[in-house]
XYZ file of C-alpha atoms in Angstrom:
737
model
C 6.497 -28.184 16.941
C 4.258 -26.357 18.599
C 1.292 -24.787 16.214
C 2.709 -20.853 16.304
C 1.697 -17.859 14.003
C 5.373 -17.351 13.530
C 7.487 -20.530 12.500
C 10.695 -21.109 11.132
C 13.428 -23.901 10.745
C 16.201 -21.830 12.580
C 15.975 -18.694 15.216
C 18.914 -16.537 15.449
C 18.773 -14.647 18.912
C 21.558 -11.966 19.165
C 21.802 -8.117 19.462
C 21.962 -7.902 15.796
C 23.138 -3.821 16.074
C 27.014 -5.408 16.630
C 28.854 -3.763 13.989
C 31.970 -6.120 13.376
C 32.357 -10.178 13.203
C 29.665 -11.492 15.018
C 26.952 -9.310 12.454
C 28.223 -10.692 9.475
C 28.715 -14.291 10.692
C 25.138 -13.939 11.236
C 24.797 -12.799 7.735
C 26.740 -15.711 6.241
C 24.721 -18.067 7.911
C 21.782 -16.660 6.734
C 23.192 -17.308 3.143
C 23.940 -20.242 4.089
C 21.066 -21.441 5.405
C 18.643 -20.064 2.329
C 20.689 -21.306 -0.099
C 19.511 -24.660 1.201
C 16.165 -23.842 1.774
C 15.719 -23.538 5.413
C 13.809 -20.524 6.773
C 15.453 -17.919 9.435
C 13.930 -15.930 11.755
C 15.604 -13.605 13.379
C 15.249 -11.692 16.903
C 16.294 -8.709 18.611
C 17.727 -8.219 22.249
C 19.148 -4.520 23.043
C 22.368 -6.065 25.134
C 24.618 -4.545 26.829
C 27.723 -4.605 24.543
C 26.217 -1.670 22.125
C 26.358 1.163 24.516
C 25.654 3.358 21.118
C 22.364 4.048 19.780
C 22.467 2.311 16.199
C 20.178 0.678 13.720
C 20.423 -3.113 12.956
C 23.914 -3.740 11.409
C 23.377 -2.882 7.511
C 24.592 -6.829 6.080
C 21.763 -8.049 8.288
C 19.296 -5.445 6.991
C 19.759 -5.976 3.525
C 19.132 -9.955 3.718
C 16.111 -8.796 5.374
C 14.842 -6.501 2.982
C 16.085 -9.294 0.085
C 13.584 -11.896 2.137
C 16.506 -14.797 3.265
C 15.413 -13.854 6.712
C 12.673 -12.535 8.612
C 12.907 -10.025 11.815
C 10.306 -11.122 14.096
C 8.831 -8.060 16.059
C 6.566 -7.869 18.832
C 5.177 -10.170 21.531
C 3.772 -13.095 19.671
C 4.659 -16.827 20.377
C 7.523 -17.804 17.864
C 8.312 -22.025 17.209
C 11.896 -22.809 15.975
C 13.172 -26.307 15.132
C 16.569 -25.060 15.680
C 17.239 -22.053 18.276
C 21.138 -20.481 17.799
C 21.704 -17.779 20.733
C 24.778 -15.805 19.435
C 26.929 -14.611 22.188
C 25.569 -15.635 25.633
C 26.107 -12.282 27.156
C 23.153 -10.663 24.757
C 20.934 -13.682 26.428
C 21.821 -13.366 30.124
C 21.003 -9.399 29.842
C 18.249 -9.381 27.955
C 16.362 -12.596 27.889
C 13.147 -10.548 29.440
C 13.043 -9.021 25.836
C 12.285 -12.501 23.786
C 8.469 -13.120 23.384
C 7.373 -16.510 23.929
C 9.524 -19.240 21.824
C 9.431 -23.036 21.632
C 12.038 -24.746 20.348
C 13.391 -28.650 19.516
C 16.971 -27.720 20.010
C 18.721 -24.357 21.487
C 22.785 -24.071 20.763
C 24.615 -21.014 22.927
C 26.778 -20.332 20.724
C 30.287 -19.156 22.478
C 31.671 -16.738 20.289
C 33.792 -14.962 22.812
C 35.200 -16.157 26.105
C 33.569 -15.037 29.424
C 36.299 -12.824 30.667
C 38.240 -9.769 28.575
C 41.702 -9.432 28.444
C 41.766 -7.334 31.751
C 39.563 -9.575 33.343
C 36.218 -8.274 32.990
C 33.141 -10.519 33.187
C 32.014 -10.536 29.982
C 29.432 -13.012 30.944
C 28.601 -15.593 33.469
C 28.168 -18.949 31.772
C 25.693 -20.208 34.799
C 23.415 -17.339 34.148
C 23.461 -17.355 30.277
C 22.762 -21.239 30.824
C 20.074 -20.535 32.842
C 18.561 -17.839 31.163
C 18.157 -20.140 28.263
C 16.548 -23.187 30.227
C 14.008 -20.746 31.405
C 12.859 -18.589 28.292
C 13.179 -21.145 25.704
C 12.442 -23.912 27.488
C 15.679 -26.147 26.810
C 19.120 -27.107 28.118
C 21.390 -25.423 25.648
C 24.882 -27.147 24.040
C 27.071 -25.388 24.269
C 29.240 -24.737 20.755
C 32.642 -22.709 21.378
C 34.111 -20.527 17.908
C 36.901 -22.338 18.216
C 39.333 -24.099 20.826
C 39.986 -20.971 22.303
C 37.540 -20.282 23.617
C 36.562 -23.928 24.615
C 39.526 -24.311 27.130
C 37.372 -21.068 28.542
C 34.075 -22.735 28.817
C 35.598 -26.442 29.148
C 35.633 -26.511 32.997
C 31.962 -24.498 33.384
C 29.598 -26.164 30.744
C 28.093 -29.559 31.552
C 29.949 -31.931 30.066
C 27.281 -33.751 28.155
C 26.171 -30.423 26.623
C 29.554 -29.042 25.392
C 29.375 -30.134 21.850
C 32.112 -32.270 20.029
C 32.316 -30.055 17.061
C 33.808 -26.270 17.503
C 30.496 -24.286 15.850
C 33.073 -22.315 13.730
C 32.356 -19.532 11.231
C 31.854 -19.894 7.263
C 31.979 -18.224 4.454
C 31.594 -17.888 0.872
C 34.901 -19.014 -0.772
C 33.472 -18.647 -4.127
C 32.805 -15.356 -3.720
C 36.398 -14.464 -1.698
C 38.302 -16.940 -4.188
C 40.819 -14.491 -6.462
C 43.411 -15.676 -8.871
C 46.757 -14.293 -7.750
C 49.050 -14.697 -10.889
C 51.277 -11.862 -10.124
C 52.949 -10.238 -7.410
C 51.095 -7.084 -6.247
C 54.005 -4.867 -6.928
C 57.958 -4.904 -6.910
C 57.804 -5.196 -3.176
C 55.752 -7.414 -1.053
C 52.819 -6.141 -0.374
C 51.679 -7.127 3.408
C 48.117 -5.948 4.946
C 45.412 -6.568 7.515
C 42.002 -5.438 8.470
C 40.287 -5.097 11.453
C 38.655 -2.808 13.800
C 40.669 0.354 14.884
C 40.720 -1.585 18.562
C 43.956 -1.921 20.951
C 43.135 -5.155 21.678
C 43.641 -6.141 17.821
C 47.078 -4.928 17.448
C 50.458 -5.760 19.189
C 50.715 -3.773 22.558
C 54.736 -3.009 21.821
C 57.161 -0.913 19.137
C 59.427 -3.959 19.025
C 56.485 -6.604 17.966
C 54.720 -4.391 15.592
C 57.176 -2.872 13.619
C 58.706 -6.301 13.233
C 55.933 -7.921 11.837
C 54.759 -4.429 10.101
C 57.978 -2.999 8.988
C 58.123 1.061 8.911
C 61.384 1.270 7.036
C 59.106 1.382 3.662
C 61.037 -2.069 2.784
C 57.188 -3.554 2.269
C 54.235 -2.080 1.409
C 51.892 -2.403 4.705
C 48.211 -1.371 4.067
C 45.834 -1.349 6.600
C 42.073 -1.440 6.067
C 40.270 -0.569 9.212
C 42.225 2.383 10.714
C 45.293 2.499 12.351
C 45.212 4.513 15.585
C 46.211 2.065 18.337
C 49.688 2.353 15.807
C 50.129 5.705 16.386
C 49.238 5.200 20.351
C 52.173 2.973 20.492
C 54.505 4.645 18.132
C 53.450 8.057 18.412
C 52.567 8.082 14.401
C 51.124 6.240 12.116
C 54.292 5.593 9.662
C 54.063 7.630 6.715
C 55.491 4.592 4.646
C 52.093 2.967 5.259
C 49.090 2.886 3.354
C 45.904 3.158 5.578
C 42.217 3.418 5.017
C 39.417 3.892 7.627
C 36.674 1.329 7.677
C 34.816 0.962 4.606
C 36.982 2.873 2.801
C 36.776 -0.530 0.217
C 35.578 -3.922 0.299
C 37.153 -6.722 2.263
C 37.624 -8.880 -0.680
C 39.198 -5.997 -3.184
C 41.371 -5.118 -0.227
C 42.487 -8.610 0.158
C 42.697 -9.033 -3.780
C 46.027 -6.925 -3.824
C 47.629 -7.946 -0.449
C 50.585 -10.743 -1.298
C 50.407 -11.693 2.419
C 47.905 -11.438 5.282
C 50.167 -10.819 8.977
C 47.528 -10.286 11.977
C 49.063 -10.344 15.228
C 47.466 -8.886 18.201
C 47.938 -7.874 21.978
C 48.730 -11.080 23.113
C 46.695 -10.676 26.487
C 43.912 -11.284 24.049
C 41.960 -14.418 23.549
C 41.262 -14.028 19.622
C 38.261 -16.316 19.979
C 38.276 -16.576 16.183
C 39.208 -14.643 13.746
C 37.166 -13.945 10.951
C 39.671 -11.533 9.088
C 41.624 -14.639 8.784
C 39.359 -17.144 7.542
C 38.415 -14.031 4.484
C 42.192 -14.183 3.744
C 42.311 -17.981 3.580
C 38.845 -17.818 1.341
C 40.581 -15.265 -1.299
C 43.634 -17.286 -1.386
C 46.210 -14.749 0.375
C 48.428 -16.963 2.554
C 48.418 -15.716 6.244
C 51.366 -15.363 8.633
C 50.150 -15.862 12.240
C 50.977 -16.302 15.925
C 51.475 -20.125 16.578
C 48.454 -20.014 18.831
C 46.257 -20.113 15.790
C 47.501 -23.395 14.523
C 44.393 -25.091 16.604
C 41.906 -23.894 15.050
C 43.399 -22.671 10.904
C 45.620 -26.349 10.843
C 48.123 -26.284 7.851
C 45.618 -23.350 6.361
C 48.019 -20.665 7.274
C 51.833 -20.453 8.075
C 52.521 -19.496 11.768
C 55.795 -17.855 12.999
C 57.082 -15.652 16.137
C 56.878 -11.784 15.804
C 61.013 -12.188 14.653
C 60.573 -14.793 11.895
C 57.888 -12.889 10.183
C 60.051 -10.775 8.010
C 61.957 -14.262 6.958
C 58.871 -15.980 5.900
C 57.574 -13.570 3.922
C 61.439 -13.052 2.108
C 61.617 -16.396 1.644
C 58.290 -17.183 0.007
C 58.812 -13.606 -1.874
C 61.746 -15.635 -3.166
C 60.051 -18.989 -3.967
C 57.020 -18.357 -6.427
C 56.232 -22.059 -6.453
C 56.458 -22.572 -2.697
C 53.999 -19.235 -2.526
C 51.433 -20.675 -5.050
C 51.061 -23.753 -2.729
C 50.505 -22.057 0.283
C 48.026 -19.785 -1.663
C 46.428 -22.974 -2.898
C 46.156 -25.126 0.465
C 44.635 -22.165 1.994
C 41.541 -21.692 -0.204
C 41.420 -25.726 0.058
C 40.928 -25.533 3.581
C 38.386 -22.638 3.739
C 36.304 -25.087 1.118
C 36.957 -27.950 3.715
C 36.112 -26.711 6.840
C 34.877 -23.392 6.783
C 32.446 -23.362 3.585
C 28.648 -23.162 3.618
C 27.982 -26.533 3.104
C 30.028 -26.745 6.914
C 27.126 -24.834 8.444
C 24.524 -26.563 6.852
C 25.286 -29.956 7.808
C 25.470 -28.816 10.966
C 21.967 -27.505 11.124
C 20.573 -30.433 9.005
C 22.325 -33.117 12.162
C 20.488 -30.918 14.678
C 17.225 -29.384 12.783
C 16.941 -31.661 10.194
C 16.075 -31.293 6.890
C 13.975 -27.642 5.193
C 10.614 -27.412 6.388
C 8.621 -28.495 3.044
C 6.139 -25.254 3.194
C 6.704 -21.824 3.978
C 5.953 -20.679 7.156
C 2.220 -19.135 8.478
C 2.928 -16.167 8.018
C 3.176 -15.743 4.409
C 5.637 -14.796 1.613
C 8.578 -13.071 2.789
C 8.257 -9.467 1.912
C 9.362 -8.048 -1.644
C 12.171 -5.586 -2.268
C 9.970 -1.860 -2.431
C 9.230 -1.118 -6.145
C 12.225 2.008 -7.249
C 10.881 5.005 -7.471
C 10.058 6.984 -10.888
C 13.153 7.638 -12.360
C 16.195 6.127 -12.779
C 16.987 3.840 -9.754
C 18.955 5.281 -7.263
C 20.525 2.380 -6.189
C 22.975 0.615 -8.054
C 21.648 -3.072 -9.702
C 24.736 -5.188 -10.107
C 24.956 -6.302 -13.873
C 26.159 -9.920 -14.735
C 29.459 -10.843 -14.334
C 30.022 -11.175 -18.005
C 29.044 -7.405 -18.297
C 31.560 -4.770 -19.470
C 32.866 -3.507 -16.834
C 33.911 0.519 -16.095
C 36.455 1.819 -13.612
C 35.245 5.135 -12.299
C 38.198 7.275 -11.005
C 38.603 10.638 -9.285
C 40.898 13.129 -7.936
C 40.577 14.225 -4.586
C 38.912 17.512 -5.133
C 37.648 20.007 -2.852
C 33.827 18.953 -2.721
C 31.698 16.241 -4.173
C 31.411 17.178 -7.632
C 34.312 14.672 -8.973
C 32.210 11.903 -7.126
C 28.759 13.188 -8.001
C 29.663 13.453 -12.010
C 31.374 9.747 -11.849
C 27.970 8.442 -9.734
C 25.831 10.025 -12.732
C 27.689 8.100 -15.276
C 27.082 4.699 -13.016
C 23.472 5.499 -12.227
C 22.623 5.945 -16.452
C 25.160 2.243 -16.528
C 23.238 0.625 -14.139
C 22.319 -3.129 -15.630
C 24.442 -2.927 -18.637
C 27.846 -2.584 -17.230
C 29.488 -3.118 -13.711
C 31.207 -0.351 -11.923
C 33.611 1.096 -9.988
C 34.917 3.280 -8.075
C 38.277 4.273 -7.047
C 38.820 7.899 -5.713
C 41.282 10.319 -3.766
C 38.112 11.606 -1.956
C 37.834 10.925 1.212
C 33.851 11.365 0.916
C 34.274 8.114 -1.096
C 32.582 5.708 1.365
C 29.111 7.806 0.202
C 29.462 5.258 -2.505
C 27.899 2.937 -0.324
C 24.896 3.934 0.151
C 24.770 3.926 -3.656
C 25.379 0.510 -4.016
C 28.773 1.079 -5.754
C 31.616 -1.306 -4.876
C 34.837 0.903 -4.008
C 38.086 1.782 -3.024
C 39.451 4.645 -1.106
C 42.879 5.560 -2.457
C 44.983 8.409 -0.534
C 46.710 11.432 -2.371
C 49.643 12.465 -1.711
C 48.302 15.253 0.412
C 46.645 12.784 2.904
C 49.414 11.227 2.920
C 51.728 13.720 3.172
C 53.969 12.324 1.059
C 55.998 14.417 -1.419
C 54.473 14.093 -4.885
C 57.054 11.648 -6.505
C 57.457 9.288 -4.339
C 53.493 9.231 -4.148
C 53.849 8.729 -7.984
C 55.157 5.041 -7.653
C 52.275 4.141 -4.937
C 49.556 5.350 -7.364
C 50.922 3.757 -10.188
C 51.188 0.355 -8.527
C 47.818 0.847 -6.529
C 46.024 1.638 -9.811
C 47.557 -1.042 -11.718
C 46.545 -4.005 -9.250
C 43.269 -2.373 -9.339
C 43.614 -2.582 -13.180
C 44.339 -6.116 -12.870
C 42.416 -7.056 -10.102
C 38.848 -5.520 -11.918
C 39.671 -6.102 -15.429
C 37.743 -2.898 -16.655
C 36.881 -2.393 -20.708
C 37.276 1.316 -19.620
C 38.430 3.368 -17.309
C 37.365 7.091 -16.525
C 39.312 9.925 -14.831
C 37.388 12.743 -13.571
C 39.539 15.530 -12.799
C 41.322 18.716 -14.116
C 44.619 17.513 -13.612
C 45.682 13.573 -14.325
C 48.336 12.671 -12.328
C 51.930 11.673 -13.844
C 51.410 8.030 -13.966
C 48.603 7.776 -15.974
C 50.496 7.281 -19.351
C 52.586 4.648 -16.962
C 49.401 2.658 -15.844
C 48.113 2.560 -19.459
C 51.423 0.783 -20.775
C 51.547 -1.708 -18.334
C 47.612 -2.132 -18.966
C 47.132 -1.855 -22.100
C 43.628 -3.101 -23.116
C 41.495 -0.768 -21.416
C 39.765 2.174 -22.905
C 40.495 5.473 -21.308
C 38.239 8.583 -21.212
C 38.900 11.942 -19.203
C 35.780 13.484 -17.867
C 37.186 17.295 -17.915
C 34.436 19.972 -17.365
C 34.890 23.142 -18.952
C 35.069 26.795 -17.332
C 38.462 26.895 -16.141
C 39.760 29.950 -15.023
C 41.108 31.795 -18.100
C 45.010 31.502 -18.763
C 45.256 28.852 -15.920
C 46.236 25.385 -16.491
C 46.148 25.526 -19.944
C 49.619 22.781 -19.630
C 46.958 19.891 -18.623
C 45.820 20.227 -22.092
C 48.319 18.327 -23.843
C 47.238 14.996 -21.956
C 44.547 14.457 -23.961
C 46.772 12.572 -25.914
C 46.528 9.867 -22.874
C 42.953 9.049 -23.567
C 41.091 7.690 -25.766
C 38.365 10.121 -25.428
C 37.672 13.230 -23.429
C 34.138 13.403 -22.264
C 33.164 17.000 -21.896
C 30.031 17.335 -19.278
C 28.154 20.991 -20.837
C 27.997 24.139 -18.562
C 24.923 25.795 -19.196
C 27.196 28.764 -18.861
C 29.459 27.930 -21.604
C 29.191 30.950 -23.533
C 31.136 32.600 -21.201
C 33.592 30.372 -20.373
C 36.986 31.527 -21.295
C 38.968 28.811 -20.201
C 41.793 26.683 -21.944
C 39.298 23.872 -22.942
C 37.274 26.060 -25.513
C 37.280 24.337 -28.893
C 39.359 21.334 -27.553
C 38.230 18.358 -28.985
C 35.814 16.692 -26.899
C 32.585 14.586 -27.090
C 30.425 17.032 -25.932
C 27.017 16.400 -23.638
C 24.651 18.148 -21.752
C 25.198 19.175 -18.016
C 25.263 16.521 -16.183
C 23.895 16.242 -12.882
C 22.821 13.190 -10.709
C 19.466 13.046 -10.642
C 16.193 14.752 -12.665
C 13.438 16.282 -11.593
C 11.163 13.327 -11.602
C 13.708 11.640 -8.641
C 12.466 14.390 -6.458
C 10.564 13.875 -3.462
C 7.169 16.404 -2.217
C 8.156 18.832 -0.284
C 6.130 17.042 2.752
C 8.667 13.950 2.058
C 11.563 15.753 1.599
C 10.693 17.744 5.144
C 9.935 14.938 7.284
C 13.184 12.775 6.130
C 15.267 15.846 7.315
C 13.840 16.943 10.180
C 12.430 19.963 9.256
C 8.826 21.367 10.338
C 6.313 21.068 7.535
C 4.960 24.647 7.798
C 6.744 28.304 7.377
C 9.676 29.125 4.503
C 13.159 27.660 4.521
C 16.117 28.327 2.835
C 19.269 26.257 2.430
C 22.051 27.744 2.648
C 25.096 26.020 1.174
C 28.413 27.851 0.912
C 32.049 26.705 -0.417
C 32.900 23.549 -1.761
C 33.208 21.272 0.971
C 35.981 22.825 3.836
C 37.483 24.710 1.708
C 36.244 28.186 2.947
C 35.994 29.459 6.175
C 31.978 30.720 5.974
C 31.188 32.378 9.033
C 30.618 35.441 8.069
C 28.314 34.834 4.814
C 26.901 32.470 7.341
C 25.720 34.862 10.037
C 24.950 37.461 6.537
C 22.533 34.644 5.152
C 21.132 33.778 8.779
C 20.572 37.193 9.680
C 18.914 38.753 6.525
C 16.547 35.363 5.839
C 15.696 35.983 9.495
C 14.323 39.384 8.906
C 12.706 38.240 5.764
C 10.619 35.381 8.343
C 12.452 32.660 6.406
C 13.274 29.524 8.087
C 17.207 28.908 7.760
C 19.110 25.060 7.052
C 22.313 25.061 6.906
C 24.854 21.923 5.439
C 27.092 19.963 7.862
C 30.260 20.439 5.790
C 29.925 24.587 6.535
C 28.919 23.604 9.466
C 32.277 21.870 11.027
C 34.136 24.634 8.763
C 32.822 27.495 10.777
C 31.968 26.084 14.239
C 28.606 26.920 13.478
C 26.682 30.178 12.761
C 24.706 30.359 16.198
C 21.010 31.175 16.670
C 17.854 28.582 15.615
C 19.183 27.164 12.410
C 18.330 23.445 11.426
C 21.638 21.422 10.546
C 21.040 19.196 7.184
C 23.234 15.691 6.247
C 22.075 13.932 3.567
C 23.627 12.965 0.259
C 22.046 13.277 -2.117
C 20.765 16.210 -0.975
C 19.068 17.334 -4.172
C 16.276 14.679 -4.050
C 15.048 16.888 -1.120
C 15.453 20.103 -2.685
C 11.312 20.825 -2.674
C 11.680 21.284 1.178
C 13.585 24.734 0.968
C 11.759 27.824 -0.857
C 14.988 28.939 -1.738
C 18.939 28.143 -1.850
C 22.005 30.672 -1.138
C 24.819 28.341 -2.524
C 27.927 28.593 -4.210
C 28.243 28.475 -8.019
C 30.058 24.971 -8.165
C 29.356 22.939 -11.093
C 26.946 20.440 -9.346
C 25.078 22.567 -7.197
C 24.689 25.632 -10.101
C 22.992 22.429 -12.349
C 21.401 20.873 -10.008
C 19.466 23.980 -8.555
C 18.642 25.387 -12.284
C 18.000 21.965 -13.725
C 15.524 20.952 -10.742
C 13.664 24.710 -10.717
C 14.751 25.768 -7.141
C 14.928 30.051 -6.671
C 18.775 30.541 -6.018
C 21.121 33.288 -4.682
C 24.593 32.456 -5.789
C 27.902 33.269 -4.139
C 30.408 32.449 -6.060
C 33.180 30.325 -4.288
C 36.281 32.446 -5.595
C 39.004 30.496 -3.399
C 38.778 27.210 -6.278
C 41.882 27.023 -7.590
C 40.785 26.735 -11.484
C 36.896 26.385 -11.625
C 35.243 29.769 -12.719
C 32.215 29.799 -10.175
C 31.901 34.178 -11.221
C 31.408 33.385 -14.936
C 29.421 30.724 -13.678
C 27.065 32.885 -11.546
C 27.402 35.860 -13.890
C 25.788 34.034 -16.370
C 22.421 32.952 -14.688
C 21.985 36.388 -13.188
C 22.407 37.732 -16.529
C 19.666 35.735 -18.212
C 17.171 36.170 -15.137
C 17.154 32.241 -13.921
C 18.897 33.668 -10.371
C 20.478 35.980 -8.511
C 24.398 36.482 -8.147
C 25.903 38.983 -5.283
C 30.219 38.506 -4.702
C 29.824 38.239 -1.124
C 26.893 38.259 1.497
C 26.072 41.432 3.520
C 22.628 41.601 5.172
C 22.036 44.731 3.613
C 22.961 43.421 -0.026
C 21.431 40.528 0.530
C 17.832 41.108 1.540
C 16.390 42.499 -1.281
C 17.499 39.765 -3.121
C 16.184 37.139 -1.314
C 13.382 38.870 -0.829
C 12.793 39.230 -4.814
C 13.528 35.114 -5.053
C 10.465 35.061 -2.586
C 8.382 36.454 -5.012
C 9.177 35.935 -8.333
C 11.803 32.895 -7.749
C 9.607 30.275 -9.005
C 9.367 32.162 -12.394
C 12.637 32.805 -12.649
C 13.701 29.257 -12.210
C 11.131 27.983 -14.894
C 13.359 30.357 -17.104
C 16.536 28.087 -16.290
C 14.712 24.631 -16.834
C 13.158 25.959 -19.941
C 16.957 26.963 -21.318
C 17.800 23.310 -20.323
C 18.888 21.005 -23.633
C 18.438 17.790 -20.964
C 20.778 15.923 -18.634
C 24.098 14.733 -20.509
C 24.599 11.429 -18.253
C 22.548 9.139 -20.564
C 24.611 10.305 -23.621
C 28.023 10.283 -21.740
C 26.638 6.520 -20.021
C 26.100 5.592 -23.794
C 29.993 6.457 -24.638
C 31.435 4.874 -22.368
C 29.255 1.359 -22.796
C 30.192 2.253 -26.339
C 33.876 2.222 -25.619
C 33.326 -1.306 -23.151
C 31.741 -3.146 -26.078
C 33.833 -2.028 -29.176
C 30.813 -0.388 -30.993
C 33.170 3.038 -30.889
C 37.012 3.214 -31.540
C-alpha cells in the first residue's frame, strides 16, 4: 500500500445522508468490521438522490463519535486495502468530489438496479464503472446486493468482474433476537415497517386488503407511516395501529408481532429487503411474495396475496409449526446474514486486519459531558433493574419531561424505557432513551371502550418484552385497564406519578385509583400552599419540585444565543404561551410583541405557538429546541404560561418571568400557581395580555427581575428528581416494599 497520512483497512464511499436502509446497512458493516479489528474510513459524496439538505445519517454519525469509523474530510490522499462503493449512482455523479484514493481492491456494490419502476435511469453501469477506474485506479468487482439486482446488471457487467456471491446485507442477530413464548394478543398481530413510499405498498385495494385486513379480524400494526394506504383506500383503516417513522425502535416493534407480512408494488424491484432481514433475525415468521425465495430461501413463508390469510390462520392454529418457522428464520439469518458473513468476504479481499493503527493516530474520544448530570442517557448493564416510564397524551410536554427527569437520575443504575401516548415521544431519542408510541383513543378516533382492549394488549405486550421491575405512570387520569394489566403481569411494582395543583372540586373520582398502584409519587410544587385540589392530604411520597435540568446544566448567554441562532447583542424575551397547541394565542402574541418592541426588546417565540396561530407577524425570532431550558440564559425575561414544568424551570433557573396562566387546561390550576409567585414577589402575572397591561410589568422585570428571580431561588427546596429516582430504584431492587 502506498505511504499516506490516511490509511484504513476498509474505505466506504457513499452518500452518508441516505435516511433509510442504505445508511443502516453501512452502519452494520462498520460495526462488524470494528468488532473484527478492521479500521474503517468514510468518504462522503453529495450525490443526486438526496435532494433535501440533511446531515450524515445519525446511525453513522454515532459510530464516528464512538471511534468505530473515521469520517475523512478534505483533499489529503487516502489509502485502503479495500474500497467499497455503495450505490453506483453516487460515484457516477459525484466522483469529482473524491480526494486522491489508492486502493488494492475495489467493490462496486449495486444495492439497486440501474432503472426505477417507471424506467427512469438511476445509474449507468458503464459510466459508474468508468468513474471507478479513473478515480480509484482499479477495475471494480461488481457485487449485486441480491439475486434480482444480479439479473438486472448481469448483461452489462463484464463476466469476470461480477462477483459469484451476492453482497447481502448483514445484521447483528444476537441484538435482534427475541424470545417468542406466547401470542402477542388474542387474535393474530401482523405488521410491517418501512419508509412511507408508494412503491413499498401494494398498489391496488384488492391486494392491500387481502394481505392487511381492514375488518378488525387481525391487529395490523405499521411502523413508518401509511400515507400510501390512504391514497389507495381513501383512508387509513381505523382498526390499524399506525406509528410514524421513529416512534419506536424496529427491534421493539418486531417483538410485538406474531407475523411480519411484507408486500409491495409488483412493478418495483425490491433489491434486498432489509426490513425482512430484521424480522427474520428477531425470530418473527415472515410472509412474503414468492419472488423473495431466491434471496431468503427457507427462512420465510411465501404466498400469493390471496393465500396470506390462510397461511396466518393455519400457523396461528398450530403453535408447534409456528415455532419451527420462527426457529428456522433465526437460524438462516445467523448462517447467511450475520456479521461473520461480512467479515469473511472482507477478509477474502483485504486479508486480516492491519496490526497497527492508522497513521493519523487513535480515533477521537467521545466528548466529556458538561457539568451536572449527563443529558444523554447512558444505557445500564443488561442485569440492571428495569423501569418502564409511561405517560398519558396530555396537552404539552409536561408528563414526558417529568419522566425524562426521573430517567436522567436513574442513568447508569437502571435500564429505562418510555411508552407514551404523546405524539412528542420521539424526542426521547435525542436523549438516548428507547421509546415507543401508543396512540391514544383520540388520536385513533376510536371509542374509549374499544380502545381499552388495545391499550391493555399493547401495554401487556410491552411489559412482557421489557420485563420491568417498576412501571411508572405519569398522568392525572389513570386509564381503565391498568388494573387488568396488573392482573396479567403481577411481577412489576406500579407507581403513580401524580402532580398536585388540581382545580378545586375536579377529578375527585380519580383519587380512588391510587389503589391500583403500589406507591403514589407526588412531585412537589412551589405553590403548594395555594393548592385546593383533590390531592391535598392524600397519601403520597412527596418530593421537591421536579425539573429536567438544574442550574449547572445551563449554557452561558453567549453559547445559548449562538446555538439558537440569536443575535449576541441587545435584550431578548422569550414568549411561550399555552400547552402545545391547546389555545389560539394570536391575541396574546401580538400584545406581547408590541409591548416588548416598545421597550426595545427583541422577541423570540417558541414554534408550537406559531404553528397554532399562523404567526404573529413582525420581526420575531422563532425558537425550536428541547430542552429549551438549557438555553434560558439567552433571554433577559420570559412571558410564559404557568404549567408545572415552565413555572418551576423558570423560577429554579433564575429567569425573570411574567406568567399568563393558561385557563383552557382541563385540570391544572395555573392561576393559583401564578398568583402564588406574584404574591411572593418572585414574578409578575396577568390573566391575559394587553399592550397597556403588559408593558409596565415587563419594564419592571427588566429593571428588577434578577432580584425577584433570586428570591424564588432562595425559596427553592431543591430538585426532587433525584429523590424520586431513589424511590423507583429502591422499589425495583426490593429495598422498599
